[in-house]
C-alpha cells in the first residue's frame, strides 16, 4: 500500500507543476489505481476470486469517492489558505486512506 501511495504522490507532484490540480490528481489517481487494484487484491486482501465486472465496478466507485473527497478538499483549502496543494492533498489522504481500506475490505474484496 505504501508503494501505491508513493507512486500516486510522486505523479501528482510532478504533474502539478505543469497541469491543473484536477488533471494532476486524476492522472495520479489513475496511476495508483491501476497498480492498486491488483496489489490490494493479491497482497492486501488475498482475494483468490477471478476478476469480475462487479469487483471492477465497486473498485471504481471507491476510487471515484476518494478522488472526489481529495479534489474537493484541495480546491476548497487552496482558496482559503496559503498551503501548497501537495500539503493539502497529503492531509486529505490521511482521511481517505483508512476509509478506502475499510471500503475495499468490506465492500470490494469481501
PDB file of N, CA and C in Angstrom:
ATOM      1  N   UNK A   1       0.827  -1.185   0.000  1.00  0.00           N
ATOM      2  CA  UNK A   1       0.000   0.000   0.000  1.00  0.00           C
ATOM      3  C   UNK A   1       0.877   1.256   0.000  1.00  0.00           C
ATOM      4  N   UNK A   2       2.002   1.168   0.664  1.00  0.00           N
ATOM      5  CA  UNK A   2       2.918   2.298   0.706  1.00  0.00           C
ATOM      6  C   UNK A   2       3.479   2.626  -0.665  1.00  0.00           C
ATOM      7  N   UNK A   3       3.748   1.604  -1.467  1.00  0.00           N
ATOM      8  CA  UNK A   3       4.263   1.814  -2.822  1.00  0.00           C
ATOM      9  C   UNK A   3       3.237   2.548  -3.682  1.00  0.00           C
ATOM     10  N   UNK A   4       1.987   2.192  -3.538  1.00  0.00           N
ATOM     11  CA  UNK A   4       0.920   2.854  -4.284  1.00  0.00           C
ATOM     12  C   UNK A   4       0.854   4.324  -3.879  1.00  0.00           C
ATOM     13  N   UNK A   5       0.956   4.583  -2.602  1.00  0.00           N
ATOM     14  CA  UNK A   5       0.898   5.946  -2.069  1.00  0.00           C
ATOM     15  C   UNK A   5       2.050   6.790  -2.617  1.00  0.00           C
ATOM     16  N   UNK A   6       3.255   6.234  -2.623  1.00  0.00           N
ATOM     17  CA  UNK A   6       4.426   6.947  -3.144  1.00  0.00           C
ATOM     18  C   UNK A   6       4.251   7.225  -4.633  1.00  0.00           C
ATOM     19  N   UNK A   7       3.818   6.232  -5.384  1.00  0.00           N
ATOM     20  CA  UNK A   7       3.602   6.399  -6.820  1.00  0.00           C
ATOM     21  C   UNK A   7       2.564   7.489  -7.089  1.00  0.00           C
ATOM     22  N   UNK A   8       1.469   7.456  -6.373  1.00  0.00           N
ATOM     23  CA  UNK A   8       0.408   8.455  -6.521  1.00  0.00           C
ATOM     24  C   UNK A   8       0.931   9.860  -6.237  1.00  0.00           C
ATOM     25  N   UNK A   9       1.622  10.029  -5.123  1.00  0.00           N
ATOM     26  CA  UNK A   9       2.080  11.365  -4.729  1.00  0.00           C
ATOM     27  C   UNK A   9       3.211  11.892  -5.604  1.00  0.00           C
ATOM     28  N   UNK A  10       4.106  11.034  -6.052  1.00  0.00           N
ATOM     29  CA  UNK A  10       5.151  11.483  -6.975  1.00  0.00           C
ATOM     30  C   UNK A  10       4.547  11.920  -8.306  1.00  0.00           C
ATOM     31  N   UNK A  11       3.600  11.142  -8.788  1.00  0.00           N
ATOM     32  CA  UNK A  11       2.933  11.503 -10.038  1.00  0.00           C
ATOM     33  C   UNK A  11       2.222  12.838  -9.887  1.00  0.00           C
ATOM     34  N   UNK A  12       1.530  13.026  -8.760  1.00  0.00           N
ATOM     35  CA  UNK A  12       0.826  14.281  -8.516  1.00  0.00           C
ATOM     36  C   UNK A  12       1.803  15.451  -8.452  1.00  0.00           C
ATOM     37  N   UNK A  13       2.863  15.287  -7.709  1.00  0.00           N
ATOM     38  CA  UNK A  13       3.838  16.357  -7.537  1.00  0.00           C
ATOM     39  C   UNK A  13       4.440  16.776  -8.877  1.00  0.00           C
ATOM     40  N   UNK A  14       4.792  15.819  -9.690  1.00  0.00           N
ATOM     41  CA  UNK A  14       5.409  16.123 -10.989  1.00  0.00           C
ATOM     42  C   UNK A  14       4.397  16.753 -11.952  1.00  0.00           C
ATOM     43  N   UNK A  15       3.208  16.183 -12.024  1.00  0.00           N
ATOM     44  CA  UNK A  15       2.230  16.712 -12.978  1.00  0.00           C
ATOM     45  C   UNK A  15       1.628  18.045 -12.532  1.00  0.00           C
ATOM     46  N   UNK A  16       1.594  18.304 -11.215  1.00  0.00           N
ATOM     47  CA  UNK A  16       1.029  19.559 -10.713  1.00  0.00           C
ATOM     48  C   UNK A  16       1.863  20.770 -11.128  1.00  0.00           C
ATOM     49  N   UNK A  17       3.099  20.546 -11.480  1.00  0.00           N
ATOM     50  CA  UNK A  17       3.956  21.633 -11.952  1.00  0.00           C
ATOM     51  C   UNK A  17       3.473  22.141 -13.311  1.00  0.00           C
ATOM     52  N   UNK A  18       2.950  21.230 -14.131  1.00  0.00           N
ATOM     53  CA  UNK A  18       2.599  21.559 -15.499  1.00  0.00           C
ATOM     54  C   UNK A  18       1.097  21.617 -15.782  1.00  0.00           C
ATOM     55  N   UNK A  19       0.311  20.936 -14.969  1.00  0.00           N
ATOM     56  CA  UNK A  19      -1.116  20.793 -15.255  1.00  0.00           C
ATOM     57  C   UNK A  19      -1.966  21.329 -14.111  1.00  0.00           C
ATOM     58  N   UNK A  20      -3.253  21.449 -14.342  1.00  0.00           N
ATOM     59  CA  UNK A  20      -4.166  21.910 -13.299  1.00  0.00           C
ATOM     60  C   UNK A  20      -4.292  20.851 -12.204  1.00  0.00           C
ATOM     61  N   UNK A  21      -4.761  21.270 -11.058  1.00  0.00           N
ATOM     62  CA  UNK A  21      -4.916  20.347  -9.923  1.00  0.00           C
ATOM     63  C   UNK A  21      -5.843  19.183 -10.256  1.00  0.00           C
ATOM     64  N   UNK A  22      -7.036  19.412 -10.810  1.00  0.00           N
ATOM     65  CA  UNK A  22      -7.903  18.265 -11.109  1.00  0.00           C
ATOM     66  C   UNK A  22      -7.272  17.265 -12.072  1.00  0.00           C
ATOM     67  N   UNK A  23      -6.589  17.765 -13.095  1.00  0.00           N
ATOM     68  CA  UNK A  23      -5.960  16.869 -14.075  1.00  0.00           C
ATOM     69  C   UNK A  23      -4.793  16.114 -13.425  1.00  0.00           C
ATOM     70  N   UNK A  24      -3.998  16.817 -12.638  1.00  0.00           N
ATOM     71  CA  UNK A  24      -2.873  16.174 -11.955  1.00  0.00           C
ATOM     72  C   UNK A  24      -3.355  15.094 -11.000  1.00  0.00           C
ATOM     73  N   UNK A  25      -4.398  15.408 -10.254  1.00  0.00           N
ATOM     74  CA  UNK A  25      -4.953  14.428  -9.318  1.00  0.00           C
ATOM     75  C   UNK A  25      -5.534  13.237 -10.066  1.00  0.00           C
ATOM     76  N   UNK A  26      -6.199  13.488 -11.172  1.00  0.00           N
ATOM     77  CA  UNK A  26      -6.768  12.411 -11.970  1.00  0.00           C
ATOM     78  C   UNK A  26      -5.672  11.479 -12.494  1.00  0.00           C
ATOM     79  N   UNK A  27      -4.623  12.043 -13.042  1.00  0.00           N
ATOM     80  CA  UNK A  27      -3.512  11.226 -13.556  1.00  0.00           C
ATOM     81  C   UNK A  27      -2.866  10.425 -12.424  1.00  0.00           C
ATOM     82  N   UNK A  28      -2.641  11.074 -11.292  1.00  0.00           N
ATOM     83  CA  UNK A  28      -2.033  10.383 -10.151  1.00  0.00           C
ATOM     84  C   UNK A  28      -2.934   9.262  -9.650  1.00  0.00           C
ATOM     85  N   UNK A  29      -4.219   9.534  -9.563  1.00  0.00           N
ATOM     86  CA  UNK A  29      -5.169   8.519  -9.083  1.00  0.00           C
ATOM     87  C   UNK A  29      -5.264   7.338 -10.035  1.00  0.00           C
ATOM     88  N   UNK A  30      -5.281   7.600 -11.322  1.00  0.00           N
ATOM     89  CA  UNK A  30      -5.355   6.504 -12.286  1.00  0.00           C
ATOM     90  C   UNK A  30      -4.096   5.650 -12.201  1.00  0.00           C
ATOM     91  N   UNK A  31      -2.948   6.303 -12.109  1.00  0.00           N
ATOM     92  CA  UNK A  31      -1.682   5.569 -11.983  1.00  0.00           C
ATOM     93  C   UNK A  31      -1.699   4.676 -10.744  1.00  0.00           C
ATOM     94  N   UNK A  32      -2.099   5.237  -9.619  1.00  0.00           N
ATOM     95  CA  UNK A  32      -2.163   4.460  -8.382  1.00  0.00           C
ATOM     96  C   UNK A  32      -3.229   3.385  -8.416  1.00  0.00           C
ATOM     97  N   UNK A  33      -4.360   3.687  -9.039  1.00  0.00           N
ATOM     98  CA  UNK A  33      -5.474   2.740  -9.068  1.00  0.00           C
ATOM     99  C   UNK A  33      -5.170   1.501  -9.896  1.00  0.00           C
ATOM    100  N   UNK A  34      -4.494   1.692 -11.006  1.00  0.00           N
ATOM    101  CA  UNK A  34      -4.186   0.542 -11.862  1.00  0.00           C
ATOM    102  C   UNK A  34      -3.314  -0.472 -11.122  1.00  0.00           C
ATOM    103  N   UNK A  35      -2.276   0.006 -10.492  1.00  0.00           N
ATOM    104  CA  UNK A  35      -1.441  -0.898  -9.705  1.00  0.00           C
ATOM    105  C   UNK A  35      -2.136  -1.350  -8.440  1.00  0.00           C
ATOM    106  N   UNK A  36      -2.888  -0.439  -7.844  1.00  0.00           N
ATOM    107  CA  UNK A  36      -3.545  -0.725  -6.580  1.00  0.00           C
ATOM    108  C   UNK A  36      -4.575  -1.833  -6.654  1.00  0.00           C
ATOM    109  N   UNK A  37      -5.318  -1.903  -7.724  1.00  0.00           N
ATOM    110  CA  UNK A  37      -6.344  -2.943  -7.851  1.00  0.00           C
ATOM    111  C   UNK A  37      -5.727  -4.323  -7.661  1.00  0.00           C
ATOM    112  N   UNK A  38      -4.656  -4.588  -8.375  1.00  0.00           N
ATOM    113  CA  UNK A  38      -4.050  -5.920  -8.328  1.00  0.00           C
ATOM    114  C   UNK A  38      -3.247  -6.140  -7.045  1.00  0.00           C
ATOM    115  N   UNK A  39      -2.562  -5.111  -6.577  1.00  0.00           N
ATOM    116  CA  UNK A  39      -1.791  -5.255  -5.333  1.00  0.00           C
ATOM    117  C   UNK A  39      -2.733  -5.493  -4.162  1.00  0.00           C
ATOM    118  N   UNK A  40      -3.810  -4.716  -4.075  1.00  0.00           N
ATOM    119  CA  UNK A  40      -4.764  -4.933  -2.985  1.00  0.00           C
ATOM    120  C   UNK A  40      -5.420  -6.304  -3.093  1.00  0.00           C
ATOM    121  N   UNK A  41      -5.792  -6.682  -4.289  1.00  0.00           N
ATOM    122  CA  UNK A  41      -6.460  -7.967  -4.495  1.00  0.00           C
ATOM    123  C   UNK A  41      -5.584  -9.130  -4.061  1.00  0.00           C
ATOM    124  N   UNK A  42      -4.347  -9.132  -4.519  1.00  0.00           N
ATOM    125  CA  UNK A  42      -3.460 -10.276  -4.262  1.00  0.00           C
ATOM    126  C   UNK A  42      -2.737 -10.195  -2.923  1.00  0.00           C
ATOM    127  N   UNK A  43      -2.278  -9.017  -2.530  1.00  0.00           N
ATOM    128  CA  UNK A  43      -1.424  -8.882  -1.352  1.00  0.00           C
ATOM    129  C   UNK A  43      -2.214  -8.440  -0.118  1.00  0.00           C
ATOM    130  N   UNK A  44      -2.904  -7.323  -0.218  1.00  0.00           N
ATOM    131  CA  UNK A  44      -3.581  -6.764   0.953  1.00  0.00           C
ATOM    132  C   UNK A  44      -4.723  -7.644   1.441  1.00  0.00           C
ATOM    133  N   UNK A  45      -5.560  -8.132   0.516  1.00  0.00           N
ATOM    134  CA  UNK A  45      -6.757  -8.853   0.913  1.00  0.00           C
ATOM    135  C   UNK A  45      -6.752 -10.315   0.499  1.00  0.00           C
ATOM    136  N   UNK A  46      -5.693 -10.749  -0.163  1.00  0.00           N
ATOM    137  CA  UNK A  46      -5.519 -12.147  -0.573  1.00  0.00           C
ATOM    138  C   UNK A  46      -6.788 -12.727  -1.202  1.00  0.00           C
ATOM    139  N   UNK A  47      -7.373 -11.949  -2.103  1.00  0.00           N
ATOM    140  CA  UNK A  47      -8.584 -12.357  -2.798  1.00  0.00           C
ATOM    141  C   UNK A  47      -8.203 -13.287  -3.937  1.00  0.00           C
ATOM    142  N   UNK A  48      -8.695 -14.516  -3.882  1.00  0.00           N
ATOM    143  CA  UNK A  48      -8.348 -15.509  -4.907  1.00  0.00           C
ATOM    144  C   UNK A  48      -9.431 -15.664  -5.966  1.00  0.00           C
ATOM    145  N   UNK A  49     -10.515 -14.928  -5.826  1.00  0.00           N
ATOM    146  CA  UNK A  49     -11.590 -14.989  -6.815  1.00  0.00           C
ATOM    147  C   UNK A  49     -11.112 -14.380  -8.134  1.00  0.00           C
ATOM    148  N   UNK A  50     -11.729 -14.812  -9.215  1.00  0.00           N
ATOM    149  CA  UNK A  50     -11.399 -14.232 -10.520  1.00  0.00           C
ATOM    150  C   UNK A  50     -11.854 -12.780 -10.560  1.00  0.00           C
ATOM    151  N   UNK A  51     -11.194 -11.996 -11.404  1.00  0.00           N
ATOM    152  CA  UNK A  51     -11.616 -10.614 -11.606  1.00  0.00           C
ATOM    153  C   UNK A  51     -12.982 -10.617 -12.274  1.00  0.00           C
ATOM    154  N   UNK A  52     -13.909  -9.865 -11.704  1.00  0.00           N
ATOM    155  CA  UNK A  52     -15.245  -9.784 -12.283  1.00  0.00           C
ATOM    156  C   UNK A  52     -15.584  -8.328 -12.559  1.00  0.00           C
ATOM    157  N   UNK A  53     -16.567  -8.135 -13.403  1.00  0.00           N
ATOM    158  CA  UNK A  53     -17.041  -6.783 -13.692  1.00  0.00           C
ATOM    159  C   UNK A  53     -17.545  -6.134 -12.410  1.00  0.00           C
ATOM    160  N   UNK A  54     -18.239  -6.899 -11.572  1.00  0.00           N
ATOM    161  CA  UNK A  54     -18.753  -6.361 -10.313  1.00  0.00           C
ATOM    162  C   UNK A  54     -17.655  -5.835  -9.408  1.00  0.00           C
ATOM    163  N   UNK A  55     -16.554  -6.578  -9.313  1.00  0.00           N
ATOM    164  CA  UNK A  55     -15.433  -6.149  -8.481  1.00  0.00           C
ATOM    165  C   UNK A  55     -14.809  -4.880  -9.052  1.00  0.00           C
ATOM    166  N   UNK A  56     -14.639  -4.845 -10.367  1.00  0.00           N
ATOM    167  CA  UNK A  56     -14.078  -3.655 -11.016  1.00  0.00           C
ATOM    168  C   UNK A  56     -14.971  -2.440 -10.788  1.00  0.00           C
ATOM    169  N   UNK A  57     -16.276  -2.624 -10.922  1.00  0.00           N
ATOM    170  CA  UNK A  57     -17.210  -1.503 -10.734  1.00  0.00           C
ATOM    171  C   UNK A  57     -17.136  -0.995  -9.297  1.00  0.00           C
ATOM    172  N   UNK A  58     -17.121  -1.894  -8.336  1.00  0.00           N
ATOM    173  CA  UNK A  58     -17.011  -1.487  -6.933  1.00  0.00           C
ATOM    174  C   UNK A  58     -15.699  -0.747  -6.680  1.00  0.00           C
ATOM    175  N   UNK A  59     -14.616  -1.252  -7.259  1.00  0.00           N
ATOM    176  CA  UNK A  59     -13.315  -0.607  -7.087  1.00  0.00           C
ATOM    177  C   UNK A  59     -13.345   0.802  -7.676  1.00  0.00           C
ATOM    178  N   UNK A  60     -13.922   0.950  -8.854  1.00  0.00           N
ATOM    179  CA  UNK A  60     -14.014   2.260  -9.497  1.00  0.00           C
ATOM    180  C   UNK A  60     -14.878   3.208  -8.671  1.00  0.00           C
ATOM    181  N   UNK A  61     -15.955   2.718  -8.079  1.00  0.00           N
ATOM    182  CA  UNK A  61     -16.796   3.568  -7.232  1.00  0.00           C
ATOM    183  C   UNK A  61     -16.030   4.070  -6.010  1.00  0.00           C
ATOM    184  N   UNK A  62     -15.248   3.201  -5.391  1.00  0.00           N
ATOM    185  CA  UNK A  62     -14.413   3.621  -4.260  1.00  0.00           C
ATOM    186  C   UNK A  62     -13.381   4.637  -4.740  1.00  0.00           C
ATOM    187  N   UNK A  63     -12.815   4.388  -5.906  1.00  0.00           N
ATOM    188  CA  UNK A  63     -11.836   5.303  -6.487  1.00  0.00           C
ATOM    189  C   UNK A  63     -12.448   6.676  -6.740  1.00  0.00           C
ATOM    190  N   UNK A  64     -13.650   6.721  -7.299  1.00  0.00           N
ATOM    191  CA  UNK A  64     -14.338   7.995  -7.569  1.00  0.00           C
ATOM    192  C   UNK A  64     -14.608   8.731  -6.254  1.00  0.00           C
ATOM    193  N   UNK A  65     -15.026   8.004  -5.242  1.00  0.00           N
ATOM    194  CA  UNK A  65     -15.269   8.608  -3.934  1.00  0.00           C
ATOM    195  C   UNK A  65     -13.993   9.270  -3.406  1.00  0.00           C
ATOM    196  N   UNK A  66     -12.892   8.527  -3.403  1.00  0.00           N
ATOM    197  CA  UNK A  66     -11.628   9.053  -2.875  1.00  0.00           C
ATOM    198  C   UNK A  66     -11.142  10.246  -3.695  1.00  0.00           C
ATOM    199  N   UNK A  67     -11.215  10.135  -5.011  1.00  0.00           N
ATOM    200  CA  UNK A  67     -10.803  11.230  -5.891  1.00  0.00           C
ATOM    201  C   UNK A  67     -11.615  12.483  -5.585  1.00  0.00           C
ATOM    202  N   UNK A  68     -12.913  12.324  -5.431  1.00  0.00           N
ATOM    203  CA  UNK A  68     -13.796  13.464  -5.184  1.00  0.00           C
ATOM    204  C   UNK A  68     -13.500  14.139  -3.855  1.00  0.00           C
ATOM    205  N   UNK A  69     -13.325  13.348  -2.812  1.00  0.00           N
ATOM    206  CA  UNK A  69     -13.048  13.915  -1.489  1.00  0.00           C
ATOM    207  C   UNK A  69     -11.743  14.710  -1.515  1.00  0.00           C
ATOM    208  N   UNK A  70     -10.703  14.136  -2.089  1.00  0.00           N
ATOM    209  CA  UNK A  70      -9.399  14.810  -2.125  1.00  0.00           C
ATOM    210  C   UNK A  70      -9.463  16.055  -3.017  1.00  0.00           C
ATOM    211  N   UNK A  71     -10.088  15.944  -4.170  1.00  0.00           N
ATOM    212  CA  UNK A  71     -10.173  17.091  -5.076  1.00  0.00           C
ATOM    213  C   UNK A  71     -10.963  18.240  -4.442  1.00  0.00           C
ATOM    214  N   UNK A  72     -12.096  17.942  -3.843  1.00  0.00           N
ATOM    215  CA  UNK A  72     -12.890  18.989  -3.193  1.00  0.00           C
ATOM    216  C   UNK A  72     -12.078  19.635  -2.068  1.00  0.00           C
ATOM    217  N   UNK A  73     -11.372  18.814  -1.298  1.00  0.00           N
ATOM    218  CA  UNK A  73     -10.530  19.351  -0.227  1.00  0.00           C
ATOM    219  C   UNK A  73      -9.432  20.260  -0.742  1.00  0.00           C
ATOM    220  N   UNK A  74      -8.750  19.825  -1.794  1.00  0.00           N
ATOM    221  CA  UNK A  74      -7.677  20.639  -2.375  1.00  0.00           C
ATOM    222  C   UNK A  74      -8.243  21.952  -2.921  1.00  0.00           C
ATOM    223  N   UNK A  75      -9.298  21.841  -3.696  1.00  0.00           N
ATOM    224  CA  UNK A  75      -9.881  23.039  -4.313  1.00  0.00           C
ATOM    225  C   UNK A  75     -10.346  24.031  -3.245  1.00  0.00           C
ATOM    226  N   UNK A  76     -10.993  23.545  -2.209  1.00  0.00           N
ATOM    227  CA  UNK A  76     -11.508  24.437  -1.176  1.00  0.00           C
ATOM    228  C   UNK A  76     -10.382  25.068  -0.350  1.00  0.00           C
ATOM    229  N   UNK A  77      -9.506  24.221   0.190  1.00  0.00           N
ATOM    230  CA  UNK A  77      -8.486  24.748   1.088  1.00  0.00           C
ATOM    231  C   UNK A  77      -7.396  25.542   0.374  1.00  0.00           C
ATOM    232  N   UNK A  78      -7.209  25.317  -0.911  1.00  0.00           N
ATOM    233  CA  UNK A  78      -6.225  26.128  -1.633  1.00  0.00           C
ATOM    234  C   UNK A  78      -6.735  27.551  -1.860  1.00  0.00           C
ATOM    235  N   UNK A  79      -8.050  27.734  -1.796  1.00  0.00           N
ATOM    236  CA  UNK A  79      -8.597  29.081  -1.970  1.00  0.00           C
ATOM    237  C   UNK A  79      -8.665  29.856  -0.652  1.00  0.00           C
ATOM    238  N   UNK A  80      -8.676  29.157   0.477  1.00  0.00           N
ATOM    239  CA  UNK A  80      -8.804  29.869   1.762  1.00  0.00           C
ATOM    240  C   UNK A  80      -7.520  29.875   2.581  1.00  0.00           C
ATOM    241  N   UNK A  81      -6.476  29.229   2.055  1.00  0.00           N
ATOM    242  CA  UNK A  81      -5.214  29.199   2.798  1.00  0.00           C
ATOM    243  C   UNK A  81      -4.040  29.357   1.844  1.00  0.00           C
ATOM    244  N   UNK A  82      -2.864  29.535   2.435  1.00  0.00           N
ATOM    245  CA  UNK A  82      -1.642  29.644   1.636  1.00  0.00           C
ATOM    246  C   UNK A  82      -0.884  28.323   1.559  1.00  0.00           C
ATOM    247  N   UNK A  83      -1.498  27.251   2.020  1.00  0.00           N
ATOM    248  CA  UNK A  83      -0.837  25.954   1.987  1.00  0.00           C
ATOM    249  C   UNK A  83      -0.658  25.487   0.553  1.00  0.00           C
ATOM    250  N   UNK A  84       0.457  24.829   0.296  1.00  0.00           N
ATOM    251  CA  UNK A  84       0.717  24.264  -1.029  1.00  0.00           C
ATOM    252  C   UNK A  84      -0.260  23.117  -1.269  1.00  0.00           C
ATOM    253  N   UNK A  85      -0.670  22.924  -2.519  1.00  0.00           N
ATOM    254  CA  UNK A  85      -1.663  21.892  -2.821  1.00  0.00           C
ATOM    255  C   UNK A  85      -1.194  20.486  -2.466  1.00  0.00           C
ATOM    256  N   UNK A  86       0.102  20.243  -2.507  1.00  0.00           N
ATOM    257  CA  UNK A  86       0.614  18.918  -2.137  1.00  0.00           C
ATOM    258  C   UNK A  86       0.403  18.672  -0.644  1.00  0.00           C
ATOM    259  N   UNK A  87       0.599  19.683   0.179  1.00  0.00           N
ATOM    260  CA  UNK A  87       0.373  19.548   1.622  1.00  0.00           C
ATOM    261  C   UNK A  87      -1.106  19.286   1.891  1.00  0.00           C
ATOM    262  N   UNK A  88      -1.969  20.011   1.208  1.00  0.00           N
ATOM    263  CA  UNK A  88      -3.409  19.806   1.376  1.00  0.00           C
ATOM    264  C   UNK A  88      -3.793  18.397   0.947  1.00  0.00           C
ATOM    265  N   UNK A  89      -3.237  17.951  -0.177  1.00  0.00           N
ATOM    266  CA  UNK A  89      -3.528  16.600  -0.668  1.00  0.00           C
ATOM    267  C   UNK A  89      -3.113  15.563   0.368  1.00  0.00           C
ATOM    268  N   UNK A  90      -1.921  15.714   0.918  1.00  0.00           N
ATOM    269  CA  UNK A  90      -1.441  14.747   1.913  1.00  0.00           C
ATOM    270  C   UNK A  90      -2.345  14.723   3.146  1.00  0.00           C
ATOM    271  N   UNK A  91      -2.839  15.877   3.555  1.00  0.00           N
ATOM    272  CA  UNK A  91      -3.739  15.931   4.709  1.00  0.00           C
ATOM    273  C   UNK A  91      -5.034  15.168   4.416  1.00  0.00           C
ATOM    274  N   UNK A  92      -5.584  15.378   3.250  1.00  0.00           N
ATOM    275  CA  UNK A  92      -6.821  14.669   2.912  1.00  0.00           C
ATOM    276  C   UNK A  92      -6.587  13.186   2.682  1.00  0.00           C
ATOM    277  N   UNK A  93      -5.401  12.837   2.226  1.00  0.00           N
ATOM    278  CA  UNK A  93      -5.063  11.425   2.070  1.00  0.00           C
ATOM    279  C   UNK A  93      -5.125  10.708   3.428  1.00  0.00           C
ATOM    280  N   UNK A  94      -4.722  11.413   4.477  1.00  0.00           N
ATOM    281  CA  UNK A  94      -4.773  10.823   5.822  1.00  0.00           C
ATOM    282  C   UNK A  94      -6.200  10.453   6.209  1.00  0.00           C
ATOM    283  N   UNK A  95      -7.164  11.170   5.687  1.00  0.00           N
ATOM    284  CA  UNK A  95      -8.568  10.849   5.942  1.00  0.00           C
ATOM    285  C   UNK A  95      -9.073   9.754   5.002  1.00  0.00           C
ATOM    286  N   UNK A  96      -8.634   9.804   3.779  1.00  0.00           N
ATOM    287  CA  UNK A  96      -9.154   8.902   2.760  1.00  0.00           C
ATOM    288  C   UNK A  96      -8.563   7.491   2.866  1.00  0.00           C
ATOM    289  N   UNK A  97      -7.308   7.369   3.206  1.00  0.00           N
ATOM    290  CA  UNK A  97      -6.653   6.052   3.221  1.00  0.00           C
ATOM    291  C   UNK A  97      -7.359   5.063   4.150  1.00  0.00           C
ATOM    292  N   UNK A  98      -7.642   5.409   5.410  1.00  0.00           N
ATOM    293  CA  UNK A  98      -8.343   4.430   6.258  1.00  0.00           C
ATOM    294  C   UNK A  98      -9.758   4.128   5.749  1.00  0.00           C
ATOM    295  N   UNK A  99     -10.419   5.135   5.209  1.00  0.00           N
ATOM    296  CA  UNK A  99     -11.761   4.917   4.666  1.00  0.00           C
ATOM    297  C   UNK A  99     -11.693   3.991   3.460  1.00  0.00           C
ATOM    298  N   UNK A 100     -10.727   4.225   2.586  1.00  0.00           N
ATOM    299  CA  UNK A 100     -10.535   3.343   1.426  1.00  0.00           C
ATOM    300  C   UNK A 100     -10.286   1.907   1.868  1.00  0.00           C
ATOM    301  N   UNK A 101      -9.422   1.736   2.853  1.00  0.00           N
ATOM    302  CA  UNK A 101      -9.102   0.393   3.329  1.00  0.00           C
ATOM    303  C   UNK A 101     -10.372  -0.329   3.762  1.00  0.00           C
ATOM    304  N   UNK A 102     -11.184   0.336   4.562  1.00  0.00           N
ATOM    305  CA  UNK A 102     -12.420  -0.281   5.045  1.00  0.00           C
ATOM    306  C   UNK A 102     -13.381  -0.586   3.899  1.00  0.00           C
ATOM    307  N   UNK A 103     -13.503   0.335   2.963  1.00  0.00           N
ATOM    308  CA  UNK A 103     -14.376   0.095   1.815  1.00  0.00           C
ATOM    309  C   UNK A 103     -13.865  -1.062   0.951  1.00  0.00           C
ATOM    310  N   UNK A 104     -12.567  -1.105   0.730  1.00  0.00           N
ATOM    311  CA  UNK A 104     -12.005  -2.203  -0.058  1.00  0.00           C
ATOM    312  C   UNK A 104     -12.201  -3.540   0.648  1.00  0.00           C
ATOM    313  N   UNK A 105     -11.969  -3.558   1.928  1.00  0.00           N
ATOM    314  CA  UNK A 105     -12.073  -4.800   2.701  1.00  0.00           C
ATOM    315  C   UNK A 105     -13.510  -5.307   2.808  1.00  0.00           C
ATOM    316  N   UNK A 106     -14.442  -4.410   3.080  1.00  0.00           N
ATOM    317  CA  UNK A 106     -15.813  -4.839   3.369  1.00  0.00           C
ATOM    318  C   UNK A 106     -16.784  -4.689   2.189  1.00  0.00           C
ATOM    319  N   UNK A 107     -16.361  -4.009   1.138  1.00  0.00           N
ATOM    320  CA  UNK A 107     -17.261  -3.766   0.021  1.00  0.00           C
ATOM    321  C   UNK A 107     -16.730  -4.376  -1.281  1.00  0.00           C
ATOM    322  N   UNK A 108     -15.465  -4.158  -1.580  1.00  0.00           N
ATOM    323  CA  UNK A 108     -14.922  -4.603  -2.866  1.00  0.00           C
ATOM    324  C   UNK A 108     -14.438  -6.055  -2.811  1.00  0.00           C
ATOM    325  N   UNK A 109     -13.577  -6.368  -1.852  1.00  0.00           N
ATOM    326  CA  UNK A 109     -12.944  -7.687  -1.800  1.00  0.00           C
ATOM    327  C   UNK A 109     -13.485  -8.557  -0.667  1.00  0.00           C
ATOM    328  N   UNK A 110     -14.727  -8.394  -0.326  1.00  0.00           N
ATOM    329  CA  UNK A 110     -15.298  -9.150   0.802  1.00  0.00           C
ATOM    330  C   UNK A 110     -15.391 -10.617   0.528  1.00  0.00           C
TER     331      UNK A 110
END
